[in-house]
Tab-separated table of C-alpha atoms in Angstrom:
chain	number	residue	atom	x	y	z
A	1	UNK	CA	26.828	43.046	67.558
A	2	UNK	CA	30.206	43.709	66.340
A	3	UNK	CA	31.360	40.911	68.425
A	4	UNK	CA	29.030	38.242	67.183
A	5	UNK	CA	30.672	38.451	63.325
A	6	UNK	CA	34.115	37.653	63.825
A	7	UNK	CA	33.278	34.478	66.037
A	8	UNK	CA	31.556	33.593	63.025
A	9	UNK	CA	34.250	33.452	60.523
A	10	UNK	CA	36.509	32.221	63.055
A	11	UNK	CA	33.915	29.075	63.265
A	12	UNK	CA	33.896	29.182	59.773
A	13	UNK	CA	37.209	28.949	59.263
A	14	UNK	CA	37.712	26.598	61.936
A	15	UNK	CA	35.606	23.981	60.209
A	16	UNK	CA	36.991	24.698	56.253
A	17	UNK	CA	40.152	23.499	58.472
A	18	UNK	CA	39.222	20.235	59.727
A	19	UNK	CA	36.892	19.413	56.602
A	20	UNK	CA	39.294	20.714	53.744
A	21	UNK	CA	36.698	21.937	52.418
A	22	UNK	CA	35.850	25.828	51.938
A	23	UNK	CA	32.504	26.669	53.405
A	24	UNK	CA	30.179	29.616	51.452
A	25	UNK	CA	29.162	32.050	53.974
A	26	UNK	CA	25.815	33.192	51.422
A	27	UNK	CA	23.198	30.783	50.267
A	28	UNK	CA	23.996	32.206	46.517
A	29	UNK	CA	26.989	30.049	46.426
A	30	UNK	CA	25.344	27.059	47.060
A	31	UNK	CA	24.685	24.458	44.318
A	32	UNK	CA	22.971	25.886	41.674
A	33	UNK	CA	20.306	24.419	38.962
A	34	UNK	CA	22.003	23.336	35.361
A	35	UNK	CA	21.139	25.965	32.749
A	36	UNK	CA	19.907	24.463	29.620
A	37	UNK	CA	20.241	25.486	26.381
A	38	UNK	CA	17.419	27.671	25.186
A	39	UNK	CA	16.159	25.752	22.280
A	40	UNK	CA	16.199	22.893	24.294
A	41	UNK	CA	12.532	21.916	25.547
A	42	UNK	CA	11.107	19.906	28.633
A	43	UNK	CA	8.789	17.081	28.214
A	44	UNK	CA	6.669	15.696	31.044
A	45	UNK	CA	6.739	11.905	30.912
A	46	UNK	CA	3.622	10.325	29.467
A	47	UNK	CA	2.195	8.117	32.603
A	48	UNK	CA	1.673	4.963	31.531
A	49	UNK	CA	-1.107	3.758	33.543
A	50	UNK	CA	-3.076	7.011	31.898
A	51	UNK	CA	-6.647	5.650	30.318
A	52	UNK	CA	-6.545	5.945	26.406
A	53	UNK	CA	-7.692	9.812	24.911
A	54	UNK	CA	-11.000	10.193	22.716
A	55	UNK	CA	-8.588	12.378	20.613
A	56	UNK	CA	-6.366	8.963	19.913
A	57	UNK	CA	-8.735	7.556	17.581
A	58	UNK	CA	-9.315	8.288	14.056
A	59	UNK	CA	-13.169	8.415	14.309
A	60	UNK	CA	-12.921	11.378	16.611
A	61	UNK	CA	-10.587	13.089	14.553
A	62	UNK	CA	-12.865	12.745	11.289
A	63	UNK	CA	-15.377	14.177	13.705
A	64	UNK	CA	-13.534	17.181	15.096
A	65	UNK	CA	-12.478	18.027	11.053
A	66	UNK	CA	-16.143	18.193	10.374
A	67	UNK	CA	-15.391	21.875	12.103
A	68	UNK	CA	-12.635	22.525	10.315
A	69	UNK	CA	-14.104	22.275	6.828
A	70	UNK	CA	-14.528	25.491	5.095
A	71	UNK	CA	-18.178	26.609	5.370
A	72	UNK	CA	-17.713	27.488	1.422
A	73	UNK	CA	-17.001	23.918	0.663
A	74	UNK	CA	-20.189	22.873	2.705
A	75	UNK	CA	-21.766	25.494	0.549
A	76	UNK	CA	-20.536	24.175	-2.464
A	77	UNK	CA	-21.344	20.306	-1.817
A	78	UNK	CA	-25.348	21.298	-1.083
A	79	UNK	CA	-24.578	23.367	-4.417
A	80	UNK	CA	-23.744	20.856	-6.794
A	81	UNK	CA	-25.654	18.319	-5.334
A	82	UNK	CA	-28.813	20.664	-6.123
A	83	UNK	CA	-27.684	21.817	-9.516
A	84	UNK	CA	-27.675	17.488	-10.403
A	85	UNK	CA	-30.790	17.455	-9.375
A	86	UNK	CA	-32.065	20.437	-11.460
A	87	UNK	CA	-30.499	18.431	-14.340
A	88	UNK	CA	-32.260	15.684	-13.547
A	89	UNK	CA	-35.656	17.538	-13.388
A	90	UNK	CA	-35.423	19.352	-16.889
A	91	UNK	CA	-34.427	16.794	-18.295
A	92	UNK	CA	-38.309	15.157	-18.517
A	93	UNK	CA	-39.451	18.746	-19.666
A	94	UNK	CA	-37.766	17.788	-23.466
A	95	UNK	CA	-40.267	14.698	-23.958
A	96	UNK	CA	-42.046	15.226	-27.082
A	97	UNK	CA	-45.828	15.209	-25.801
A	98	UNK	CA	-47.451	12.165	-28.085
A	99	UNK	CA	-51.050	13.283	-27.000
A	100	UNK	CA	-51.414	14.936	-30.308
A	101	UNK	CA	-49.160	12.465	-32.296
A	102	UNK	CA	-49.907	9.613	-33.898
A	103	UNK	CA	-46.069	7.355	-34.966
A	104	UNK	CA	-47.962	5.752	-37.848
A	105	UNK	CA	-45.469	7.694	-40.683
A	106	UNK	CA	-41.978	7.877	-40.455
A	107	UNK	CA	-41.789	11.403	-40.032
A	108	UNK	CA	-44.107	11.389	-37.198
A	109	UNK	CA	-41.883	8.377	-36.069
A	110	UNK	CA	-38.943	11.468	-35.925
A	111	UNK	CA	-41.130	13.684	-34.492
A	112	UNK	CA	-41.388	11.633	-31.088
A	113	UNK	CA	-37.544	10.929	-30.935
A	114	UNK	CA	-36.722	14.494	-31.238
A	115	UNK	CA	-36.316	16.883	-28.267
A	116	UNK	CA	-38.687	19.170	-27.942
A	117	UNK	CA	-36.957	22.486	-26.422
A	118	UNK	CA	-32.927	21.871	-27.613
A	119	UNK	CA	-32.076	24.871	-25.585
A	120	UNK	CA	-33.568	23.330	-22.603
A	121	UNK	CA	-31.814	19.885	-23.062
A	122	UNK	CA	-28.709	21.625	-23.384
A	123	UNK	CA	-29.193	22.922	-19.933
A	124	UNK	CA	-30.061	19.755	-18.244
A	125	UNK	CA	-26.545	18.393	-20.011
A	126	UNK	CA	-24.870	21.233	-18.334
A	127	UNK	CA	-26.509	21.790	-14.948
A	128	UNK	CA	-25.428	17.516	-14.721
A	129	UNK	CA	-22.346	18.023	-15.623
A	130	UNK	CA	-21.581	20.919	-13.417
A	131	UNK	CA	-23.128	18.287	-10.768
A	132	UNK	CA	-20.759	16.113	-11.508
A	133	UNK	CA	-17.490	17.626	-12.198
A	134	UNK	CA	-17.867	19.615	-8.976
A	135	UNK	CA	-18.565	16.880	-6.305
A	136	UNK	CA	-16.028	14.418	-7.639
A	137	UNK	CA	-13.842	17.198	-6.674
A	138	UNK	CA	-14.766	17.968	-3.610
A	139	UNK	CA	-14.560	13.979	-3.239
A	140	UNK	CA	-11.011	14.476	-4.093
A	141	UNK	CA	-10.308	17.173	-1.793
A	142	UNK	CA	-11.566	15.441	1.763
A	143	UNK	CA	-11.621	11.783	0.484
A	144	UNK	CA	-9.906	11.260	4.140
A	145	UNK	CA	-12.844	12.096	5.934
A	146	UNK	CA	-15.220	9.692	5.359
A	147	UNK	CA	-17.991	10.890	7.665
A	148	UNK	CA	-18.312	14.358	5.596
A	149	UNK	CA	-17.955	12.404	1.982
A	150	UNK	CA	-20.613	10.211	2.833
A	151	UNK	CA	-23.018	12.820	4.344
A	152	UNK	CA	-22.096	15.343	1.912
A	153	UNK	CA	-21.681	13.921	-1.186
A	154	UNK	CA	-22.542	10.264	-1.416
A	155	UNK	CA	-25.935	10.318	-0.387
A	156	UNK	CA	-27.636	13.570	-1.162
A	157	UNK	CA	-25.882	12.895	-4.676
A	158	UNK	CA	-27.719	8.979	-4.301
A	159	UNK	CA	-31.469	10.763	-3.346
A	160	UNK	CA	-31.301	13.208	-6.031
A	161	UNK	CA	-30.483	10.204	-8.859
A	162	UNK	CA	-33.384	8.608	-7.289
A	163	UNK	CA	-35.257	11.396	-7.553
A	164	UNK	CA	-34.426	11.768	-11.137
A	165	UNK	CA	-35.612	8.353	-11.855
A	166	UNK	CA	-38.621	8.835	-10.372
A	167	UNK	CA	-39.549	12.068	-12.460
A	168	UNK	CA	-38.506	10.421	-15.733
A	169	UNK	CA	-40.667	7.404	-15.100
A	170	UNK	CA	-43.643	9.671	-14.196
A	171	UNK	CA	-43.431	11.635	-17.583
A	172	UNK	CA	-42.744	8.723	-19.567
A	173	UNK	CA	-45.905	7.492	-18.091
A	174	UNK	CA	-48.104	10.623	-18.088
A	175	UNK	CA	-46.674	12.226	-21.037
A	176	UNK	CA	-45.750	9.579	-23.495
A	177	UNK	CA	-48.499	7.259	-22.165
A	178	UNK	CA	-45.800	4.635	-21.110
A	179	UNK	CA	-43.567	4.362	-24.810
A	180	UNK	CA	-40.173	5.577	-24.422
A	181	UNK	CA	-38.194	7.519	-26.972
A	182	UNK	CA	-34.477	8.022	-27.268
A	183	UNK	CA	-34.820	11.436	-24.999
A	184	UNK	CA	-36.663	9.341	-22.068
A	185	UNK	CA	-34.184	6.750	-22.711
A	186	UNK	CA	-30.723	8.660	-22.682
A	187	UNK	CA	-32.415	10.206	-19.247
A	188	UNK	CA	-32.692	6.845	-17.487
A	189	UNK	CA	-29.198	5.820	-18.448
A	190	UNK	CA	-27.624	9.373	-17.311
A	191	UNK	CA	-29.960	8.896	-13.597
A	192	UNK	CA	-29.645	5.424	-13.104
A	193	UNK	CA	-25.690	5.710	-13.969
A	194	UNK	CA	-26.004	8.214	-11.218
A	195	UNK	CA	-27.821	6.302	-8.877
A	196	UNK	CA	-25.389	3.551	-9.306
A	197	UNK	CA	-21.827	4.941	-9.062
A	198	UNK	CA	-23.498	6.916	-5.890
A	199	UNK	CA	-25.309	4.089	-4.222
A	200	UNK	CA	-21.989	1.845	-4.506
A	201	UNK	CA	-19.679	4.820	-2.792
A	202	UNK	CA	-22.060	5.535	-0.268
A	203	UNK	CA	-22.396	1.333	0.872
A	204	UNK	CA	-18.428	0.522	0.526
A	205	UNK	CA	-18.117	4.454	2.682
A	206	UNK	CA	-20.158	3.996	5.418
A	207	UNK	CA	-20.108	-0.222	5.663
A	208	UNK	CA	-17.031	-0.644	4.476
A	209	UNK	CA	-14.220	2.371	5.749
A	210	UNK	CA	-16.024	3.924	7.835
A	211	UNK	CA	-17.355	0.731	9.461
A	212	UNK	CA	-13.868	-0.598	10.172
A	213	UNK	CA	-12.885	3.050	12.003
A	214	UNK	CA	-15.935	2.713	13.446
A	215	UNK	CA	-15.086	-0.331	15.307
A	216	UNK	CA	-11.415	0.450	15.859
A	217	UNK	CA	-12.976	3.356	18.042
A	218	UNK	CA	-15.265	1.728	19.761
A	219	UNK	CA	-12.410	-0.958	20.501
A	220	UNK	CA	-10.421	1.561	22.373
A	221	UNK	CA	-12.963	4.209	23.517
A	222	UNK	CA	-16.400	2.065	24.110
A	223	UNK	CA	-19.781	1.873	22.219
A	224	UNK	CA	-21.129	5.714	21.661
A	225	UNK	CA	-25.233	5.787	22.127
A	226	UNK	CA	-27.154	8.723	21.905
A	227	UNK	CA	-28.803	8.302	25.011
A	228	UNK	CA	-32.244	9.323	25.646
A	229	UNK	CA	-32.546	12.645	24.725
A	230	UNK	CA	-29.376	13.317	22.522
A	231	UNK	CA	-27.141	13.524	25.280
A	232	UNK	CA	-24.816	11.091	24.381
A	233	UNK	CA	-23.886	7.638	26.332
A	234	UNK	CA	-20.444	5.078	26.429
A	235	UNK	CA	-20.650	1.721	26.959
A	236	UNK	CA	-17.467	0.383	27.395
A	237	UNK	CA	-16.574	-2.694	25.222
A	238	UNK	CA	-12.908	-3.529	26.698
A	239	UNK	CA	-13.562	-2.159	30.092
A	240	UNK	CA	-10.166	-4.098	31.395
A	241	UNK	CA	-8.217	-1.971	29.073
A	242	UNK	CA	-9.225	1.209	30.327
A	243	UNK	CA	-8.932	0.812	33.729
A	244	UNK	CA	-5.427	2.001	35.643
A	245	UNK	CA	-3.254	-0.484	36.685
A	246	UNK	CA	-2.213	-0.606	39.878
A	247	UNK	CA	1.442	0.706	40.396
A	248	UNK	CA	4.163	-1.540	41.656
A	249	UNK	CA	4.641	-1.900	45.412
A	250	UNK	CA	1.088	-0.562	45.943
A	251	UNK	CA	-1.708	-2.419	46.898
């Protein structure tokens, strides 16, 4: 054994001789990787052939932020939405009855355009403004996510107007045997005003902004269908887009 190491380095020495180059007897010597710089970071090249993500599109992402809202703020939406609508319902219960009356004088003439319960009308003014105040901010605070304002906001907030109208008319009707006063009539401006404003977000939302995103989406991704039993379906719109181009040189 003892022989066997110095015909080694004579070899090895030999051939650093001819070669001028010096030859590393341990593998540590060899060539080495680069170190790099610790806050220095390695990035895998995107492949290029690589079918476009469901999370590129801003559809999805509206989607996947439905999650991400606060549970408070959904809370809070369902709240004020509500607390409209309660407006909406007392305000009809301030009708002066005219079962009893008969406008002939001008005092009974006063008597119909007055509000019945004050306190109660004062209520109604303050449950709809509460309503109000509180979903136009929470209309401020995700007016990127279209999805959430219009499901949220828009039209629950469009239903209950409607549903305001309709209670008005019915005790306008039933109560005041179809004559409206000045209570009845400051009541179908404040629902219908609702009604409006709401109905108008909730069409240029949903066939307007969230229409266009809509189709961007289904432009890149395909046509989403439910399928038959919620399970969801794509039917692919640009199918030559998503498929992977062959790389050069194979066939």
């Amino acid at each position: 054994m003892s022989s066997v190491a110095p015909h080694r380095t004579a070899t090895a020495k030999s051939h650093s001789s001819k070669t001028g180059k010096p030859v590393s007897r341990h593998p540590s010597a060899t060539t080495a990787p680069a170190s790099h710089h610790p806050d220095q970071t390695q990035t895998r090249p995107g492949n290029p052939h690589r079918a476009t993500s469901q999370m590129d599109t801003k559809y999805v992402n509206m989607l996947l932020a439905l999650d991400g809202i606060p549970r408070m703020h959904n809370l809070l939406a369902s709240f004020f939405t509500w607390i409209l609508l309660a407006g909406f319902v007392l305000f009809p219960g301030t009708f002066t009855s005219l079962q009893n009356i008969n406008a002939s004088t001008e005092v009974e003439q006063r008597l119909v355009n007055a509000v019945a319960h004050v306190p109660l009308f004062v209520i109604a003014w303050i449950c709809c403004g509460i309503g109000a105040a509180g979903m136009c901010w929470l209309w401020w605070r995700w007016m990127y996510n279209y999805v959430w304002l219009v499901n949220r906001i828009f039209l629950p907030g469009l239903l209950n107007c409607l549903t305001g109208i309709i209670s008005t008319l019915v005790n306008v009707f039933g109560v005041q045997h179809g004559e409206f006063t000045a209570t009845s009539k400051s009541t179908i401006v404040v629902t219908s005003a609702g009604a409006l404003v709401s109905g108008l977000l909730t069409l240029y939302y949903s066939l307007w902004k969230l229409r266009r995103v809509k189709k961007k989406h289904d432009e890149q991704i395909g046509k989403e269908r439910a399928g038959t039993h919620g399970e969801g379906r794509v039917e692919m719109i640009k199918r030559k887009a998503q498929e992977k181009q062959p790389e050069a040189g194979m066939v």
